[in-house]
Coordinates of C-alpha atoms in Angstrom, one line a residue:
Chain A
X251 CA 80.4 127.7 136.1
X252 CA 78.8 129.3 133.2
X253 CA 80.9 130.9 130.5
X254 CA 78.7 133.9 130.5
X255 CA 78.4 136.4 133.3
X256 CA 76.7 139.8 133.5
X257 CA 79.9 141.6 132.7
X258 CA 80.6 139.6 129.5
X259 CA 76.9 139.8 128.5
X260 CA 77.0 143.6 128.7
X261 CA 80.3 143.7 126.9
X262 CA 79.1 141.5 124.1
X263 CA 75.8 143.4 123.7
X264 CA 77.8 146.6 123.4
X265 CA 80.0 145.1 120.7
X266 CA 76.8 144.0 119.0
X267 CA 75.4 147.6 119.3
X268 CA 72.3 146.5 121.2
X269 CA 71.0 148.3 124.3
X270 CA 69.5 145.8 126.7
X271 CA 67.0 146.7 129.4
X272 CA 67.7 145.4 133.0
X273 CA 65.0 142.8 132.6
X274 CA 66.4 141.7 129.3
X275 CA 69.8 141.3 130.9
X276 CA 68.3 139.1 133.6
X277 CA 66.4 136.8 131.1
X278 CA 69.2 136.7 128.5
X279 CA 71.9 135.8 131.0
X280 CA 70.0 132.7 132.0
X281 CA 69.0 131.7 128.5
X282 CA 72.2 132.5 126.7
X283 CA 74.3 130.8 129.4
X284 CA 72.5 127.5 128.8
X285 CA 73.0 127.9 125.1
X286 CA 76.7 128.7 125.4
X287 CA 77.2 125.9 127.9
X288 CA 75.6 123.5 125.4
X289 CA 78.4 124.4 122.9
X290 CA 80.9 122.6 125.1
X291 CA 79.7 119.3 123.6
X292 CA 81.9 120.3 120.6
X293 CA 85.0 119.6 122.7
X294 CA 84.5 115.9 122.4
X295 CA 85.0 116.0 118.7
X296 CA 88.5 115.0 117.5
X297 CA 89.4 117.7 115.0
X298 CA 93.1 117.2 114.8
X299 CA 94.3 117.8 111.2
X300 CA 90.8 118.7 110.2
X301 CA 90.4 121.9 108.1
X302 CA 87.5 124.2 108.9
X303 CA 84.6 124.6 106.4
X304 CA 83.5 128.2 106.2
X305 CA 81.2 127.2 103.3
X306 CA 80.3 124.0 101.6
X307 CA 80.6 124.7 97.9
X308 CA 83.8 124.5 95.9
X309 CA 83.2 127.8 94.1
X310 CA 85.8 130.4 94.7
X311 CA 86.5 133.9 93.4
X312 CA 83.6 134.3 91.0
X313 CA 84.6 137.1 88.7
X314 CA 82.8 139.0 86.0
X315 CA 83.6 141.8 83.5
X316 CA 83.6 145.2 85.1
X317 CA 80.8 146.7 83.0
X318 CA 78.5 149.5 84.1
X319 CA 74.9 148.3 84.3
X320 CA 71.8 150.1 85.4
X321 CA 71.2 150.1 89.2
X322 CA 68.8 151.7 91.6
X323 CA 68.6 155.5 91.4
X324 CA 69.5 157.5 94.4
X325 CA 65.9 158.6 94.8
X326 CA 64.8 155.0 95.0
X327 CA 67.5 154.2 97.6
X328 CA 66.8 157.3 99.7
X329 CA 63.0 156.5 99.6
X330 CA 63.5 153.8 102.2
X331 CA 65.5 156.0 104.6
X332 CA 64.0 157.4 107.8
X333 CA 65.7 160.7 107.4
X334 CA 67.3 162.4 104.4
X335 CA 68.5 165.9 103.4
X336 CA 69.7 167.2 100.0
X337 CA 69.9 163.8 98.5
X338 CA 71.9 162.3 101.4
X339 CA 71.2 160.1 104.4
X340 CA 71.0 162.2 107.5
X341 CA 72.8 160.7 110.5
X342 CA 73.5 161.7 114.1
X343 CA 76.8 163.2 114.9
X344 CA 79.5 160.5 115.4
X345 CA 81.3 162.7 117.9
X346 CA 79.7 163.6 121.2
X347 CA 79.8 167.3 122.2
Chain B
X177 CA 35.1 122.3 90.6
X178 CA 36.9 123.1 93.7
X179 CA 39.1 126.0 92.6
X180 CA 41.2 126.0 95.8
X181 CA 42.6 122.5 95.4
X182 CA 44.1 122.3 92.0
X183 CA 47.7 121.5 90.9
X184 CA 49.8 124.0 89.0
X185 CA 49.4 122.1 85.7
X186 CA 45.6 121.6 86.2
X187 CA 45.2 125.4 86.6
X188 CA 47.2 126.2 83.5
X189 CA 45.3 123.7 81.4
X190 CA 41.9 124.8 82.8
X191 CA 42.7 128.5 82.0
X192 CA 43.6 127.5 78.5
X193 CA 40.4 125.5 78.1
X194 CA 38.5 128.5 79.5
X195 CA 37.0 126.3 82.3
X196 CA 37.3 129.4 84.5
X197 CA 39.1 132.7 84.3
X198 CA 42.2 133.8 86.2
X199 CA 40.1 136.5 87.9
X200 CA 37.5 133.8 89.0
X201 CA 40.4 131.7 90.4
X202 CA 41.9 134.6 92.3
X203 CA 38.5 135.6 93.7
X204 CA 37.9 132.1 94.9
X205 CA 41.2 132.2 96.8
X206 CA 40.6 135.7 98.1
X207 CA 37.2 134.8 99.5
X208 CA 38.6 131.7 101.1
X209 CA 41.4 133.8 102.7
X210 CA 38.7 136.3 104.0
X211 CA 36.8 133.4 105.6
X212 CA 39.7 131.2 106.9
X213 CA 42.7 133.4 107.5
X214 CA 41.3 135.2 110.5
X215 CA 41.4 131.8 112.2
X216 CA 44.9 130.7 111.3
X217 CA 46.6 134.1 110.6
X218 CA 49.0 132.9 107.9
X219 CA 49.2 136.2 106.1
X220 CA 50.9 139.5 107.1
X221 CA 49.8 141.1 103.9
X222 CA 47.1 140.0 101.4
X223 CA 48.0 141.5 98.1
X224 CA 44.4 141.4 96.7
X225 CA 44.8 144.3 94.3
X226 CA 48.1 143.0 92.9
X227 CA 46.6 139.5 92.5
X228 CA 43.5 140.8 90.7
X229 CA 45.5 143.1 88.4
X230 CA 47.9 140.1 87.5
X231 CA 44.8 137.9 86.9
X232 CA 43.2 140.5 84.6
X233 CA 46.4 140.7 82.5
X234 CA 46.6 136.9 82.4
X235 CA 42.9 136.7 81.2
X236 CA 43.8 139.3 78.5
X237 CA 46.7 137.1 77.4
X238 CA 44.5 134.1 77.2
X239 CA 41.9 136.0 75.2
X240 CA 44.5 137.2 72.7
X241 CA 45.9 133.6 72.4
X242 CA 49.3 134.6 73.6
X243 CA 51.8 132.1 75.0
X244 CA 51.3 131.4 78.7
X245 CA 54.0 131.1 81.3
X246 CA 54.7 127.7 82.8
X247 CA 53.0 128.6 86.1
X248 CA 50.1 130.5 84.6
X249 CA 47.5 131.3 87.2
X250 CA 49.2 129.4 90.0
X251 CA 48.4 131.4 93.1
X252 CA 51.4 131.8 95.4
X253 CA 51.9 132.8 99.0
X254 CA 55.4 134.2 99.7
X255 CA 57.3 134.2 103.0
X256 CA 57.6 137.8 104.0
X257 CA 61.4 137.8 103.8
X258 CA 61.4 137.7 100.0
X259 CA 61.7 141.2 98.7
X260 CA 58.8 142.1 96.4
X261 CA 59.2 145.4 94.6
X262 CA 56.7 148.0 95.6
X263 CA 55.0 145.6 98.0
X264 CA 55.6 145.8 101.7
X265 CA 58.2 143.3 103.0
X266 CA 58.4 143.2 106.8
X267 CA 60.4 140.1 107.6
X268 CA 57.7 139.7 110.3
X269 CA 59.8 142.2 112.3
X270 CA 59.2 145.6 113.9
X271 CA 62.5 146.4 112.2
X272 CA 61.0 146.4 108.7
X273 CA 57.3 146.9 109.5
X274 CA 56.9 149.7 107.0
X275 CA 59.6 148.7 104.5
X276 CA 58.7 148.8 100.8
X277 CA 61.6 147.4 98.8
X278 CA 62.8 149.0 95.6
X279 CA 63.7 145.7 94.0
X280 CA 62.6 142.0 93.9
X281 CA 64.2 138.8 94.9
X282 CA 65.4 136.6 92.0
X283 CA 63.3 133.5 93.0
X284 CA 60.1 135.6 93.2
X285 CA 60.9 137.4 89.9
X286 CA 61.5 134.1 88.1
X287 CA 58.1 132.8 89.3
X288 CA 56.3 136.0 88.3
X289 CA 58.0 135.8 84.9
X290 CA 56.2 132.5 84.4
X291 CA 52.8 134.0 85.2
X292 CA 52.5 132.9 88.8
X293 CA 50.1 135.2 90.8
X294 CA 51.2 136.7 94.2
X295 CA 48.2 136.5 96.6
X296 CA 50.0 137.5 99.8
X297 CA 53.1 137.7 102.1
X298 CA 53.2 135.2 104.9
X299 CA 54.1 135.2 108.5
X300 CA 57.4 133.8 109.8
X301 CA 59.6 134.0 112.9
X302 CA 61.1 137.5 112.6
X303 CA 63.9 137.4 110.0
X304 CA 63.2 133.6 109.9
X305 CA 64.9 133.1 113.3
X306 CA 62.8 130.3 114.8
X307 CA 60.9 127.1 114.5
X308 CA 57.3 127.9 115.3
X309 CA 56.4 131.5 114.1
X310 CA 56.1 132.4 117.8
X311 CA 59.1 134.7 117.3
X312 CA 57.1 136.8 114.8
X313 CA 57.1 140.5 115.6
X314 CA 53.4 140.6 114.8
X315 CA 51.4 137.4 115.8
X316 CA 51.7 133.6 115.9
X317 CA 50.3 131.5 113.1
X318 CA 48.0 128.6 114.0
X319 CA 48.3 125.1 112.6
X320 CA 45.3 124.4 110.4
X321 CA 45.1 120.9 111.6
X322 CA 44.7 122.1 115.2
X323 CA 44.4 125.8 116.1
X324 CA 46.1 125.3 119.5
X325 CA 49.2 123.9 117.9
X326 CA 52.2 125.6 116.2
X327 CA 52.5 125.3 112.4
X328 CA 56.2 125.0 112.7
X329 CA 58.7 127.5 111.4
X330 CA 60.2 129.6 110.4
X331 CA 58.2 129.4 107.2
X332 CA 55.0 128.6 109.2
X333 CA 52.8 131.1 107.5
X334 CA 53.5 129.7 104.1
X335 CA 52.9 126.1 105.3
X336 CA 49.7 127.1 107.1
X337 CA 48.4 129.0 104.0
X338 CA 48.9 126.1 101.7
X339 CA 47.6 123.5 104.2
X340 CA 44.4 125.5 104.5
X341 CA 44.2 125.8 100.7
X342 CA 44.7 129.6 100.6
X343 CA 47.2 129.3 97.8
X344 CA 48.3 126.8 95.1
X345 CA 51.9 126.7 96.3
X346 CA 54.1 128.7 98.7
X347 CA 57.7 129.9 99.1
X348 CA 59.8 129.4 102.2
X349 CA 63.5 129.4 103.1
X350 CA 65.3 126.6 104.9
X351 CA 68.4 127.5 106.9
X352 CA 68.1 124.7 109.4
X353 CA 64.8 123.1 108.6
X354 CA 62.5 126.0 108.1
X355 CA 60.8 124.5 105.0
X356 CA 60.9 120.8 105.9
X357 CA 59.7 121.1 109.5
X358 CA 56.6 123.3 108.8
X359 CA 55.8 121.1 105.8
X360 CA 55.9 118.1 108.1
X361 CA 53.8 119.8 110.8
X362 CA 51.2 120.9 108.2
X363 CA 51.0 117.7 106.1
X364 CA 52.8 119.1 103.0
X365 CA 55.7 118.4 100.7
X366 CA 58.6 120.8 100.8
X367 CA 62.0 121.0 99.0
X368 CA 65.3 122.3 100.5
X369 CA 67.5 122.3 97.4
X370 CA 71.2 121.9 97.4
X371 CA 72.9 125.0 98.7
X372 CA 73.5 127.4 95.8
X373 CA 70.7 125.9 93.6
X374 CA 68.3 128.7 94.2
X375 CA 69.5 132.3 94.4
X376 CA 69.5 134.1 97.8
X377 CA 69.4 137.5 96.1
X378 CA 66.7 139.8 97.5
X379 CA 65.9 137.6 100.5
X380 CA 66.7 139.0 104.0
X381 CA 69.9 137.2 105.0
X382 CA 70.1 134.9 107.9
X383 CA 73.2 132.7 107.6
X384 CA 74.6 133.1 104.2
X385 CA 76.4 129.8 104.0
X386 CA 73.3 127.9 105.1
X387 CA 70.2 129.8 103.6
X388 CA 68.3 127.9 101.0
X389 CA 65.2 129.3 99.3
X390 CA 62.6 126.6 98.3
X391 CA 59.0 125.8 97.8
X392 CA 56.0 124.1 99.4
X393 CA 53.4 122.2 97.4
X394 CA 51.0 119.3 98.0
X395 CA 52.3 117.3 95.0
X396 CA 56.0 116.5 94.4
X397 CA 55.4 117.1 90.6
X398 CA 54.5 120.7 91.4
X399 CA 57.8 121.0 93.4
X400 CA 59.7 119.6 90.5
X401 CA 58.2 122.2 88.2
X402 CA 58.7 125.1 90.6
X403 CA 62.4 124.2 91.2
X404 CA 63.1 124.0 87.5
X405 CA 61.7 127.5 87.2
X406 CA 63.6 129.0 90.2
X407 CA 66.9 127.2 90.0
X408 CA 70.1 128.2 88.2
X409 CA 72.9 130.7 88.2
X410 CA 72.2 134.3 89.1
X411 CA 74.7 137.1 88.6
X412 CA 73.4 138.8 91.7
X413 CA 74.4 135.8 93.9
X414 CA 78.0 134.6 93.4
X415 CA 77.2 131.4 95.4
X416 CA 74.7 130.2 92.9
X417 CA 75.8 127.1 91.0
X418 CA 76.4 127.0 87.3
X419 CA 75.5 123.2 87.3
X420 CA 72.8 122.8 84.6
X421 CA 69.3 122.6 85.9
X422 CA 67.7 119.3 84.9
X423 CA 64.2 119.0 83.4
X424 CA 62.9 117.7 86.8
X425 CA 59.2 117.4 85.8
X426 CA 60.0 115.0 82.9
X427 CA 62.4 112.9 85.0
X428 CA 59.9 111.8 87.7
X429 CA 60.0 108.2 86.7
X430 CA 63.8 108.1 86.1
X431 CA 64.9 106.6 89.4
X432 CA 63.8 103.0 89.8
X433 CA 62.8 101.8 93.2
X434 CA 63.9 98.3 92.4
X435 CA 67.4 97.7 93.7
X436 CA 67.6 101.3 95.1
X437 CA 69.6 101.5 98.3
X438 CA 68.0 103.6 101.0
X439 CA 70.1 104.4 104.1
X440 CA 68.4 104.6 107.5
X441 CA 70.7 106.6 109.9
X442 CA 70.6 104.9 113.3
X443 CA 71.3 108.2 115.1
X444 CA 68.0 109.6 113.8
X445 CA 65.9 106.7 114.9
X446 CA 67.2 105.7 118.3
X447 CA 66.9 108.0 121.4
X448 CA 64.8 111.2 121.6
X449 CA 62.3 110.3 118.9
X450 CA 58.6 110.1 119.5
X451 CA 57.4 106.5 119.1
X452 CA 54.5 107.5 116.8
X453 CA 56.8 109.5 114.6
X454 CA 59.3 106.7 114.4
X455 CA 56.6 104.2 113.5
X456 CA 55.2 106.3 110.7
X457 CA 58.7 107.1 109.2
X458 CA 59.6 103.4 109.3
X459 CA 56.3 102.6 107.7
X460 CA 57.2 105.0 104.8
X461 CA 60.5 103.2 104.4
X462 CA 58.6 99.8 104.3
X463 CA 56.4 101.2 101.6
X464 CA 59.4 101.9 99.4
X465 CA 60.9 98.5 100.4
X466 CA 57.8 96.7 99.1
X467 CA 58.6 98.2 95.7
X468 CA 62.0 96.6 95.6
X469 CA 64.2 99.1 97.4
X470 CA 66.6 97.8 100.0
X471 CA 66.9 99.4 103.4
X472 CA 70.4 99.6 104.8
X473 CA 71.3 100.7 108.3
X474 CA 73.9 103.5 108.2
X475 CA 75.7 105.6 110.8
X476 CA 76.3 109.4 110.9
X477 CA 78.3 109.4 114.2
X478 CA 78.6 113.2 114.6
X479 CA 74.8 113.8 114.4
X480 CA 74.7 114.8 118.1
X481 CA 77.2 117.6 117.4
X482 CA 75.3 119.1 114.5
X483 CA 73.0 121.2 116.6
X484 CA 75.9 122.8 118.4
X485 CA 77.7 123.4 115.1
X486 CA 74.6 124.9 113.7
X487 CA 73.9 127.2 116.7
X488 CA 77.5 128.5 116.8
X489 CA 77.9 129.1 113.0
X490 CA 74.4 130.4 112.2
X491 CA 74.3 133.1 114.9
X492 CA 77.9 134.0 113.9
X493 CA 76.7 134.7 110.4
X494 CA 73.5 136.3 111.7
X495 CA 75.5 138.8 113.8
X496 CA 77.5 139.8 110.7
X497 CA 74.4 140.1 108.5
X498 CA 72.3 141.9 111.0
X499 CA 75.1 144.4 111.6
X500 CA 73.8 146.1 108.5
X501 CA 70.7 147.3 110.2
X502 CA 71.5 150.8 111.4
X503 CA 68.2 152.5 111.2
X504 CA 69.7 155.0 108.8
X505 CA 69.4 153.6 105.3
X506 CA 66.1 151.7 105.9
X507 CA 63.9 150.3 108.6
X508 CA 62.6 151.6 111.9
X509 CA 64.6 154.3 113.5
X510 CA 64.6 155.7 117.0
X511 CA 64.2 159.5 117.2
X512 CA 65.9 161.9 119.7
X513 CA 69.0 159.9 120.3
X514 CA 72.1 161.6 121.6
X515 CA 74.8 160.6 119.1
X516 CA 75.5 158.0 116.4
X517 CA 76.5 155.2 118.9
X518 CA 73.4 155.7 121.0
X519 CA 71.3 155.9 117.8
X520 CA 72.6 152.4 116.8
X521 CA 72.2 150.9 120.3
X522 CA 68.8 152.3 121.1
X523 CA 67.3 151.7 117.6
X524 CA 68.5 148.1 117.6
X525 CA 67.5 147.6 121.2
X526 CA 64.0 149.0 120.7
X527 CA 62.9 147.4 117.4
X528 CA 64.6 144.1 117.3
X529 CA 62.6 141.1 118.6
X530 CA 64.1 139.1 121.5
X531 CA 65.3 136.2 119.3
X532 CA 67.1 138.6 117.0
X533 CA 69.0 140.0 120.0
X534 CA 69.7 136.6 121.4
X535 CA 71.2 135.2 118.2
X536 CA 73.2 138.4 117.4
X537 CA 74.7 138.3 120.9
X538 CA 75.5 134.5 120.7
X539 CA 77.1 135.1 117.4
X540 CA 79.0 138.2 118.5
X541 CA 80.2 136.2 121.5
X542 CA 81.4 133.2 119.4
X543 CA 83.3 135.6 117.1
X544 CA 84.8 137.8 119.7
X545 CA 88.5 137.8 120.8
X546 CA 89.3 134.9 123.1
X547 CA 86.4 132.8 122.0
X548 CA 86.8 132.7 118.3
X549 CA 89.0 129.5 118.1
X550 CA 87.1 127.7 120.9
X551 CA 83.7 128.2 119.3
X552 CA 83.7 129.5 115.7
X553 CA 86.8 127.7 114.3
X554 CA 86.0 124.5 116.3
X555 CA 82.4 124.4 115.0
X556 CA 83.7 125.0 111.4
X557 CA 86.0 122.0 111.8
X558 CA 83.2 119.8 113.1
X559 CA 81.2 121.0 110.1
X560 CA 83.9 119.4 107.9
X561 CA 83.5 116.1 109.9
X562 CA 79.7 116.1 109.4
X563 CA 80.0 116.9 105.7
X564 CA 82.5 114.0 105.3
X565 CA 80.2 111.6 107.2
X566 CA 77.4 112.3 104.8
X567 CA 79.7 112.0 101.8
X568 CA 80.9 108.5 103.1
X569 CA 77.3 107.4 103.7
X570 CA 76.2 108.5 100.3
X571 CA 78.9 106.3 98.7
X572 CA 77.1 103.3 100.3
X573 CA 73.5 104.2 99.7
X574 CA 71.6 106.2 97.0
X575 CA 69.5 108.2 99.3
X576 CA 69.1 108.7 103.1
X577 CA 65.6 108.4 104.7
X578 CA 65.0 110.1 108.0
X579 CA 62.4 111.7 110.2
X580 CA 62.0 115.5 109.8
X581 CA 61.3 116.3 113.4
X582 CA 61.7 114.2 116.5
X583 CA 58.1 115.0 117.6
X584 CA 54.8 116.1 116.1
X585 CA 54.0 119.8 116.3
X586 CA 53.6 121.1 119.9
X587 CA 51.1 123.4 121.6
X588 CA 51.6 127.1 121.1
X589 CA 53.5 128.6 124.1
X590 CA 55.1 125.3 125.2
X591 CA 58.7 126.2 124.4
X592 CA 58.7 130.0 124.2
X593 CA 60.7 130.6 127.4
X594 CA 63.3 128.0 126.7
X595 CA 65.3 128.8 123.6
X596 CA 67.6 125.8 123.9
X597 CA 64.6 123.5 124.0
X598 CA 63.2 125.3 120.9
X599 CA 66.5 124.9 119.1
X600 CA 66.4 121.1 119.7
X601 CA 63.5 120.9 117.2
X602 CA 66.1 121.3 114.4
X603 CA 68.0 118.2 115.5
X604 CA 67.2 116.1 112.4
X605 CA 67.0 118.9 109.8
X606 CA 70.0 121.2 110.6
X607 CA 72.7 118.5 109.8
X608 CA 71.5 118.6 106.2
X609 CA 72.1 122.4 106.1
X610 CA 75.5 122.0 107.8
X611 CA 76.5 119.8 104.9
X612 CA 74.6 121.8 102.2
X613 CA 72.8 118.7 100.8
X614 CA 69.3 118.7 99.2
X615 CA 66.4 117.2 101.1
X616 CA 62.7 116.6 100.2
X617 CA 60.1 116.4 103.0
X618 CA 57.0 114.4 102.4
X619 CA 53.9 113.6 104.6
X620 CA 53.7 110.0 105.8
X621 CA 50.7 109.8 108.1
X622 CA 49.0 111.2 111.2
X623 CA 49.4 110.7 115.0
X624 CA 46.5 109.5 117.0
X625 CA 45.7 113.2 117.8
X626 CA 45.4 113.8 114.0
X627 CA 48.6 115.8 113.6
X628 CA 50.6 115.3 110.4
X629 CA 54.0 113.7 110.4
X630 CA 56.6 113.9 107.7
X631 CA 59.9 112.2 106.6
X632 CA 62.7 113.4 104.5
X633 CA 64.8 112.0 101.7
X634 CA 68.3 113.4 101.7
X635 CA 70.4 113.1 98.5
X636 CA 73.8 113.9 97.3
X637 CA 74.7 117.4 96.0
X638 CA 72.5 118.4 93.0
X639 CA 70.6 115.1 93.1
X640 CA 67.2 116.8 93.3
X641 CA 66.1 114.7 90.3
X642 CA 66.4 111.5 92.3
X643 CA 64.5 113.0 95.3
X644 CA 61.7 114.3 93.2
X645 CA 61.5 111.0 91.4
X646 CA 61.3 109.0 94.6
X647 CA 58.9 111.4 96.2
X648 CA 56.6 111.3 93.2
X649 CA 56.6 107.5 93.2
X650 CA 55.9 107.5 97.0
X651 CA 52.9 109.8 96.4
X652 CA 51.6 107.3 93.7
X653 CA 51.5 104.7 96.5
X654 CA 50.1 106.8 99.3
X655 CA 47.4 109.5 99.8
X656 CA 48.7 111.4 102.8
X657 CA 49.5 114.4 100.6
X658 CA 45.8 114.6 99.5
X659 CA 44.4 115.2 102.9
X660 CA 43.2 118.6 104.0
X661 CA 42.3 119.9 107.4
X662 CA 38.6 120.6 108.0
X663 CA 38.3 124.3 108.8

């Protein structure tokens, strides 16, 4: 049995903040099930006492002096926004009426 | 003189000797783009006015006898995920189709600072998620060697542009093979440097612990020069290395082929590889052997797990990176939505291409409660195993020689409905990204259908010098890199 079903696909898409159409749900369910099933191959690896690698370089905690340097102006930043007002990003209400 | 087929140093020298002007050079490229690009569709944006303005400034500099940058006049095509200040950067996605960035990526800026000339922004799979450019939100690029065939990807537009002589060099990014595979499919050389060698700043993020910016060129000596210019620490990217950048272009004869130990990983040359590809790759190994190198069979036992590791970890990082697209601060935005949540869901649902949605969902799934340990942590542990296996192999041999792709480039449309089949194309390239090692792809011949085939040389961390040196010597012995498609 596949690890992914319609319910878990819908749940995951919602967590990912993506609205899927019914036809997308149908296609993705098939495609993503085969991808996720393929991941089961990892089970055969013996990883006892092996530490995970979240990155491959040894660098850690790169720090710098906290000095104020020039950055983009708010005009430049707001220029890429679809909707602004009074020098702010304009967003939909987070609370439904 | 064929202005469309010169090396970077030939261009710089010719400009100095006033054999032609920078404007003449740029016009030669622009007229070739006008004639050829409608057939192959490598470019999303041709930056003709920017290119001509840069060329005019350069000619002025030459006239005044000012010092020229190291890449003076070299005409570059840049993958459209590199931010270019004031110049549209789409990531080949409907998400950013009208995005004009307010700043530039570090790698692009370093090249411009050395007087390279931007001629255009090239097509890619949207946000670089893919292996053929068929996931582009705009159109599919054609392989200049055969217009019914994919150019490879994701940096397929850059590879096709260079292969068709529409630029002197091109920029790509390699997260799982996205430079080496299109280089191989289009008959070019391409470098995926060590992770952290080139800055990722200002490039749309795919998987932050894998992404490697790099370049395409015909000649390895051009790649050596380009990497010397782009590499090095960047305060905007904390993962860039402070390891000093060697003078690659002057170290091309440093590594001696005599008594060099070249490892041939058996897992890359046994099952699943096309017989013609295998023959050409082994022929390349034999060419190096003839010069005194010894070929040693090695084993990288976890190779068959690399693809699963890659396709768990990369989508996981993608889902985190792509969470930043909210349609509020930049990018396409859906109008008339009910509230903030529906705004997010409908905007992302409407504008993201299918492959973006697929990978974000896979990543979200692998990171979600109940699956995190089984998928994400497990894959991260197997990543350690793969990394260790490479490290062990590289204590026995100086360099690893392997195919880039198990097959030559395939017909457009052949794999579009089967993502898993498409993902399999990364099988010999993604292990290198899992480990973070440098790898140089080079052309090594053609199939009987006249499609280019490439091989890769994989080195230890920060051993780009060795790779460039070997690649350069290989190109002194062969002429595959000098071939161009007839268009």
